[in-house]
C-alpha positions as a LaTeX table, in Angstrom:
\begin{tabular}{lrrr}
\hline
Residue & $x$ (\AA) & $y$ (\AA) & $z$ (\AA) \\
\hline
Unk1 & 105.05 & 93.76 & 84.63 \\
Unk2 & 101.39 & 92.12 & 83.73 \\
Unk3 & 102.22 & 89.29 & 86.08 \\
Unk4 & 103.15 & 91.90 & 88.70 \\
Unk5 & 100.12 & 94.26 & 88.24 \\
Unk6 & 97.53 & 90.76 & 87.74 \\
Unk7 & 98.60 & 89.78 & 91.64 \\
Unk8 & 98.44 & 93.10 & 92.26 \\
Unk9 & 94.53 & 93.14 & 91.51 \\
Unk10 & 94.31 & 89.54 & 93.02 \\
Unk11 & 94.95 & 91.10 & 96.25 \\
Unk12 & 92.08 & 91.63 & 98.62 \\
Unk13 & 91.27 & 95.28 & 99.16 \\
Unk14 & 91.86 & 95.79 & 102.54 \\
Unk15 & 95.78 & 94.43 & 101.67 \\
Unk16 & 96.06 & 96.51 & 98.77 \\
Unk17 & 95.09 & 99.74 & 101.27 \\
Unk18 & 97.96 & 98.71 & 104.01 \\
Unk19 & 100.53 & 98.35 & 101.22 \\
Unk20 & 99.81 & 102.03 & 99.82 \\
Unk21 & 99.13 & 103.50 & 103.28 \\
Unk22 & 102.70 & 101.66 & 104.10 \\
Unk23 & 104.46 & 102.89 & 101.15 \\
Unk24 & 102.83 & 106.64 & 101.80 \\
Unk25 & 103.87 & 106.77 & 105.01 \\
Unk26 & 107.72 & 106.07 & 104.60 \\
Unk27 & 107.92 & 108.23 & 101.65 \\
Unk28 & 106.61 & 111.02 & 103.62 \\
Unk29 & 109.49 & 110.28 & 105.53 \\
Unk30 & 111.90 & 109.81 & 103.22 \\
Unk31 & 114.20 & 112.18 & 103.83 \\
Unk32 & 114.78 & 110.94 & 107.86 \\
Unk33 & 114.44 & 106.96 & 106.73 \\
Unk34 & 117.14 & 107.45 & 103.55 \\
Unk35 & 119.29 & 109.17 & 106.44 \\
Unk36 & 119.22 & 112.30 & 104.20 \\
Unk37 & 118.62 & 114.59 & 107.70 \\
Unk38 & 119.01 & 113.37 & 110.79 \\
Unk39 & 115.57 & 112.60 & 112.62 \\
Unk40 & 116.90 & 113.28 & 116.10 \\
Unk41 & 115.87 & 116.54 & 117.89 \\
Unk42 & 118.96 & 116.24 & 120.27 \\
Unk43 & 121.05 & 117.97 & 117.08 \\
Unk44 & 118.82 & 121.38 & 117.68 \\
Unk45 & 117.77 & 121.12 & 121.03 \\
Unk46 & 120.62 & 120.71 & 123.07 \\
Unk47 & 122.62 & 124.18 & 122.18 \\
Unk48 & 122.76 & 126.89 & 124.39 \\
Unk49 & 120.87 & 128.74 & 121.82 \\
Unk50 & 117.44 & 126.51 & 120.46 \\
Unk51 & 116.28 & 127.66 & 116.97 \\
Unk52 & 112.35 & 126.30 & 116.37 \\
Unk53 & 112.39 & 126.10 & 112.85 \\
Unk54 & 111.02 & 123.30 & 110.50 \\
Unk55 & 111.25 & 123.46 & 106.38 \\
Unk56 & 113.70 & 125.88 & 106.52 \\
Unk57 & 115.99 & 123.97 & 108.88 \\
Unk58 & 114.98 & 120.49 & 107.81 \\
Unk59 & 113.58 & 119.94 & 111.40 \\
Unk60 & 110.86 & 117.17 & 112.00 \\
Unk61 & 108.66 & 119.17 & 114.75 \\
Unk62 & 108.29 & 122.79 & 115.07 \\
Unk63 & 108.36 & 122.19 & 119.10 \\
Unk64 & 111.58 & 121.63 & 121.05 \\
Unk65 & 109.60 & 119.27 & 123.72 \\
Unk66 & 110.40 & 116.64 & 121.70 \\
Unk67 & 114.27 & 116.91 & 122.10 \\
Unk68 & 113.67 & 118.33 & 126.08 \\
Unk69 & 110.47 & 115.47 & 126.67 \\
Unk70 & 109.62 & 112.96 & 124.46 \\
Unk71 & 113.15 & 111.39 & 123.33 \\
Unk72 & 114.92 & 111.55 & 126.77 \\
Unk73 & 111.85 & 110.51 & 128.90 \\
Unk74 & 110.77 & 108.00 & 126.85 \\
Unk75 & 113.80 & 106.17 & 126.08 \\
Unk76 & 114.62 & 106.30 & 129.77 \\
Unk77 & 111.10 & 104.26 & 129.61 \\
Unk78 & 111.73 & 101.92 & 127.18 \\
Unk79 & 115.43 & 101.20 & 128.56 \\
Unk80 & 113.88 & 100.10 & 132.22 \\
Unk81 & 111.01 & 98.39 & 130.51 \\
Unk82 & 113.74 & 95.98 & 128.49 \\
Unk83 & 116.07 & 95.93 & 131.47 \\
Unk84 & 112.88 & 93.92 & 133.52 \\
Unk85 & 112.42 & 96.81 & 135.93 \\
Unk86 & 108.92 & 99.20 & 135.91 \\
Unk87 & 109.51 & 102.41 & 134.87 \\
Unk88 & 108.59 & 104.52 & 137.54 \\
Unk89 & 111.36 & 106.74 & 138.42 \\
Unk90 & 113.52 & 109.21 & 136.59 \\
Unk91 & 116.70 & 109.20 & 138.57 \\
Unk92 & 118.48 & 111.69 & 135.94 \\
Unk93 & 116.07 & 114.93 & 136.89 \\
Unk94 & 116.57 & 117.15 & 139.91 \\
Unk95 & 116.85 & 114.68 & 143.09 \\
Unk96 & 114.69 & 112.02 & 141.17 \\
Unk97 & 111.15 & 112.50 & 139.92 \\
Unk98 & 108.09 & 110.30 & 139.23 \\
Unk99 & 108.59 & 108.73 & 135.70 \\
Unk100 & 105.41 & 106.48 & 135.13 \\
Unk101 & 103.59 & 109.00 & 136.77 \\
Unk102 & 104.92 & 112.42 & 134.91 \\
Unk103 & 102.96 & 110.64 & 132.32 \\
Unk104 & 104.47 & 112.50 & 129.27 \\
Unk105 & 106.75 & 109.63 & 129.02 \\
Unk106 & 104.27 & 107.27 & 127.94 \\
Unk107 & 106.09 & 104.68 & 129.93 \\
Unk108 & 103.49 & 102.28 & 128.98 \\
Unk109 & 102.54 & 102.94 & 125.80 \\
Unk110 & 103.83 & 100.02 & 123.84 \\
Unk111 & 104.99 & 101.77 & 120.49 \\
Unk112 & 107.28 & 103.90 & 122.94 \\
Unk113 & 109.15 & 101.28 & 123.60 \\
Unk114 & 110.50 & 101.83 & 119.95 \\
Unk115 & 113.10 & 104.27 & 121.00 \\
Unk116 & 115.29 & 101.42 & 122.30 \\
Unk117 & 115.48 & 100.90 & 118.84 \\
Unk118 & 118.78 & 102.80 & 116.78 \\
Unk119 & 116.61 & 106.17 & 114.93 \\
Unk120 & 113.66 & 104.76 & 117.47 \\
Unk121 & 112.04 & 108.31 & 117.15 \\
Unk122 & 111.43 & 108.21 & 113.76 \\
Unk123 & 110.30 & 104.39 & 113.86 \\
Unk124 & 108.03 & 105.37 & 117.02 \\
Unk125 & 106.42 & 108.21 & 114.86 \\
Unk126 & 106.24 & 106.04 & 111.85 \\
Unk127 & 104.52 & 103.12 & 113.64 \\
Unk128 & 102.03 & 106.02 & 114.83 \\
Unk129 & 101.17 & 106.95 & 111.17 \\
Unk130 & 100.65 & 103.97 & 109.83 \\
Unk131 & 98.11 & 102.91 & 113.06 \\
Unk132 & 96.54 & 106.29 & 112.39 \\
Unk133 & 96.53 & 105.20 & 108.53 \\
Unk134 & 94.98 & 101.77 & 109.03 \\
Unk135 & 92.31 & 102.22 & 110.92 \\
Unk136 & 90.69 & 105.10 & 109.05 \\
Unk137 & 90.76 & 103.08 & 106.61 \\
Unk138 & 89.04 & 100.46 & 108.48 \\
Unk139 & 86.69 & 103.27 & 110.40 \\
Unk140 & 85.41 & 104.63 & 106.62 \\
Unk141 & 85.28 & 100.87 & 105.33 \\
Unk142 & 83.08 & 100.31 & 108.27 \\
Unk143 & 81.10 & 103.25 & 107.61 \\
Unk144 & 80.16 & 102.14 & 103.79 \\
Unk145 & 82.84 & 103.77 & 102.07 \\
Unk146 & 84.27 & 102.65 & 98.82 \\
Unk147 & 87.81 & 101.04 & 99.11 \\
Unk148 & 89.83 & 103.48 & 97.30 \\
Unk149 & 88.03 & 106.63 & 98.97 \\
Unk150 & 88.85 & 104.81 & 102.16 \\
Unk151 & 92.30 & 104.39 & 100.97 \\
Unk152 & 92.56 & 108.12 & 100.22 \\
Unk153 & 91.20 & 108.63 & 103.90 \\
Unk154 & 93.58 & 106.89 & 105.50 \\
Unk155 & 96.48 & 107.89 & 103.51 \\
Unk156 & 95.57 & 111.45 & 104.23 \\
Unk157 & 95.28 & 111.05 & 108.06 \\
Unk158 & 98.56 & 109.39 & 108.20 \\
Unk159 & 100.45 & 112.44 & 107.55 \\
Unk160 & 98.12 & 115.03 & 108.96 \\
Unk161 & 99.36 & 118.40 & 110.21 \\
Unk162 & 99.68 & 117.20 & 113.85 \\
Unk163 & 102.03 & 114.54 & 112.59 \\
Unk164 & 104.14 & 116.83 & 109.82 \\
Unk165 & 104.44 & 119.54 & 112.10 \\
Unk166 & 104.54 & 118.39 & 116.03 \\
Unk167 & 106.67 & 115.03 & 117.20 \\
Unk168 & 106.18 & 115.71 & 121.01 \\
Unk169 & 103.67 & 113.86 & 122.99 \\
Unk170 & 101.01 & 115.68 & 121.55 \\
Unk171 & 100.87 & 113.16 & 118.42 \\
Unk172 & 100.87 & 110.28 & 120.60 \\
Unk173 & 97.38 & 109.44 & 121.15 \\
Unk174 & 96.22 & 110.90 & 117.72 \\
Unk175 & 96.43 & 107.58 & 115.92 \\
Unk176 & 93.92 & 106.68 & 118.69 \\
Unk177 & 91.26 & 108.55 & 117.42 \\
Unk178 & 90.17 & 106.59 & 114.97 \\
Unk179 & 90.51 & 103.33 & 116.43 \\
Unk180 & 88.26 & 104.62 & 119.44 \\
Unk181 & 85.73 & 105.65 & 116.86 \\
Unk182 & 85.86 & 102.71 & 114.82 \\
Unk183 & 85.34 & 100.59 & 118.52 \\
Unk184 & 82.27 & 102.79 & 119.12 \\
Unk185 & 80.91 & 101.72 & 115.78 \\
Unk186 & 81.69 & 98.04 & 116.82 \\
Unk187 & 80.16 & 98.69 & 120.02 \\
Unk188 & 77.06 & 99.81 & 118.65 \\
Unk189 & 76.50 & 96.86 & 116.69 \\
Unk190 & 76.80 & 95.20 & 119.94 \\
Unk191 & 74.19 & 96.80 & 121.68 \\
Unk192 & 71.63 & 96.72 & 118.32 \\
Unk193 & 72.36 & 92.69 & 117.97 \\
Unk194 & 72.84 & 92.01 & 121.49 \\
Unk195 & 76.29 & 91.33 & 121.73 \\
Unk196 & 78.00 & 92.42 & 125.24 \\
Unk197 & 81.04 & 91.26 & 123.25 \\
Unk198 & 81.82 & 94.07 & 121.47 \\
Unk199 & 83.37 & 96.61 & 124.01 \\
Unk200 & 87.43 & 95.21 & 124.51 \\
Unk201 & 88.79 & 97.19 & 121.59 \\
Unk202 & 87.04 & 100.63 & 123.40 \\
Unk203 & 88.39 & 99.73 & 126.15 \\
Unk204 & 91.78 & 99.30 & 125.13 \\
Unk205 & 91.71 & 102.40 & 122.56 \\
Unk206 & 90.72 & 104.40 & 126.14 \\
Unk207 & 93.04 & 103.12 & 128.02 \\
Unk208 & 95.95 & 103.57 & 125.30 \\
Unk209 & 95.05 & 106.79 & 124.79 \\
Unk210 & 95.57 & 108.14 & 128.37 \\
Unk211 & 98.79 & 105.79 & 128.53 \\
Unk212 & 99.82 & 108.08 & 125.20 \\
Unk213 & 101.42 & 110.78 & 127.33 \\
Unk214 & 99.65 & 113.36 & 126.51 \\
Unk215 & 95.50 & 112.82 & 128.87 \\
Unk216 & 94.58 & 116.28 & 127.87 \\
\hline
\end{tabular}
């Protein structure tokens, strides 16, 4: 156990943050990773009848869009993106409708791509939390934060409300927020030192962020 707790305080902080952010993350979703309830939506919202319900029904998103939207659209996505062909049509709705363009399939979003995956729902929203996790951790470092508070930060944004009680594309670009924050910051620095350098992770947090499916 000492040896075990010594390379435990050997570790650098910012390694000792992603392991508890990590480990915080998949026990808040312990119950859908241990296979306890099943994470997929298509087990409530495919009956003639569609019950919204969450704690009491052991649901993971009080809004049906993400049995009727976000599963079915984007693993249509992820299936033409791994089959070579760009996703831009949905063949399966009326007589065919836009599919890159509908843009709540986040057809090019990479972490969507995660529901070509067995259970890739719950990976796709887990992969979202920890992002959102890791870099407020890194925004609140960067602001002068102590380690541990920053920890505590970034532990608590990974399983915010928007995460625990929505799974439609409405939590898709949240884990963006602080990453487009934290590139301001870097950006900043740029322009108070003179370095034009700074701006590719603002760009990319921008552009991610309306490829999230959800622009509004």
């Amino acid at each position: 156990m000492s040896r075990a707790y010594s390379r435990w305080v050997e570790l650098r902080p910012g390694s000792r943050a992603t392991v508890l952010i990590v480990l915080v993350v998949l026990v808040g979703n312990g119950f859908y990773v241990g296979g306890l309830t099943d994470s997929s939506p298509l087990s409530w919202t495919t009956n003639l009848v569609t019950v919204t319900c969450h704690l009491s029904c052991t649901r993971s998103s009080i809004d049906p869009n993400i049995g009727f939207i976000t599963q079915p659209l984007g693993y249509l996505a992820s299936h033409q993106v791994f089959s070579g062909h760009w996703p831009f049509w949905n063949p399966f709705e009326g007589l065919g409708q836009p599919l890159l363009g509908e843009m709540q399939a986040a057809a090019l979003f990479p972490p969507i791509w995660l529901l070509a995956l067995p259970a890739g729902l719950l990976w796709f929203h887990i992969s979202l939390e920890i992002v959102a996790g890791l870099a407020t951790y890194a925004l609140v470092r960067r602001l002068g934060v102590d380690s541990t508070v920053a920890t505590f930060a970034g532990c608590l944004f990974a399983l915010n409300g928007t995460f625990a009680w929505l799974g439609n594309a409405v939590v898709n670009p949240v884990c963006l927020l602080p990453v487009t924050l934290l590139a301001v910051e870097y950006v900043m620095d740029g322009v108070r030192w003179s370095r034009p350098t700074r701006w590719p992770l603002l760009a990319v947090a921008l552009a991610l962020s309306m490829a999230a499916g959800f622009p509004e």
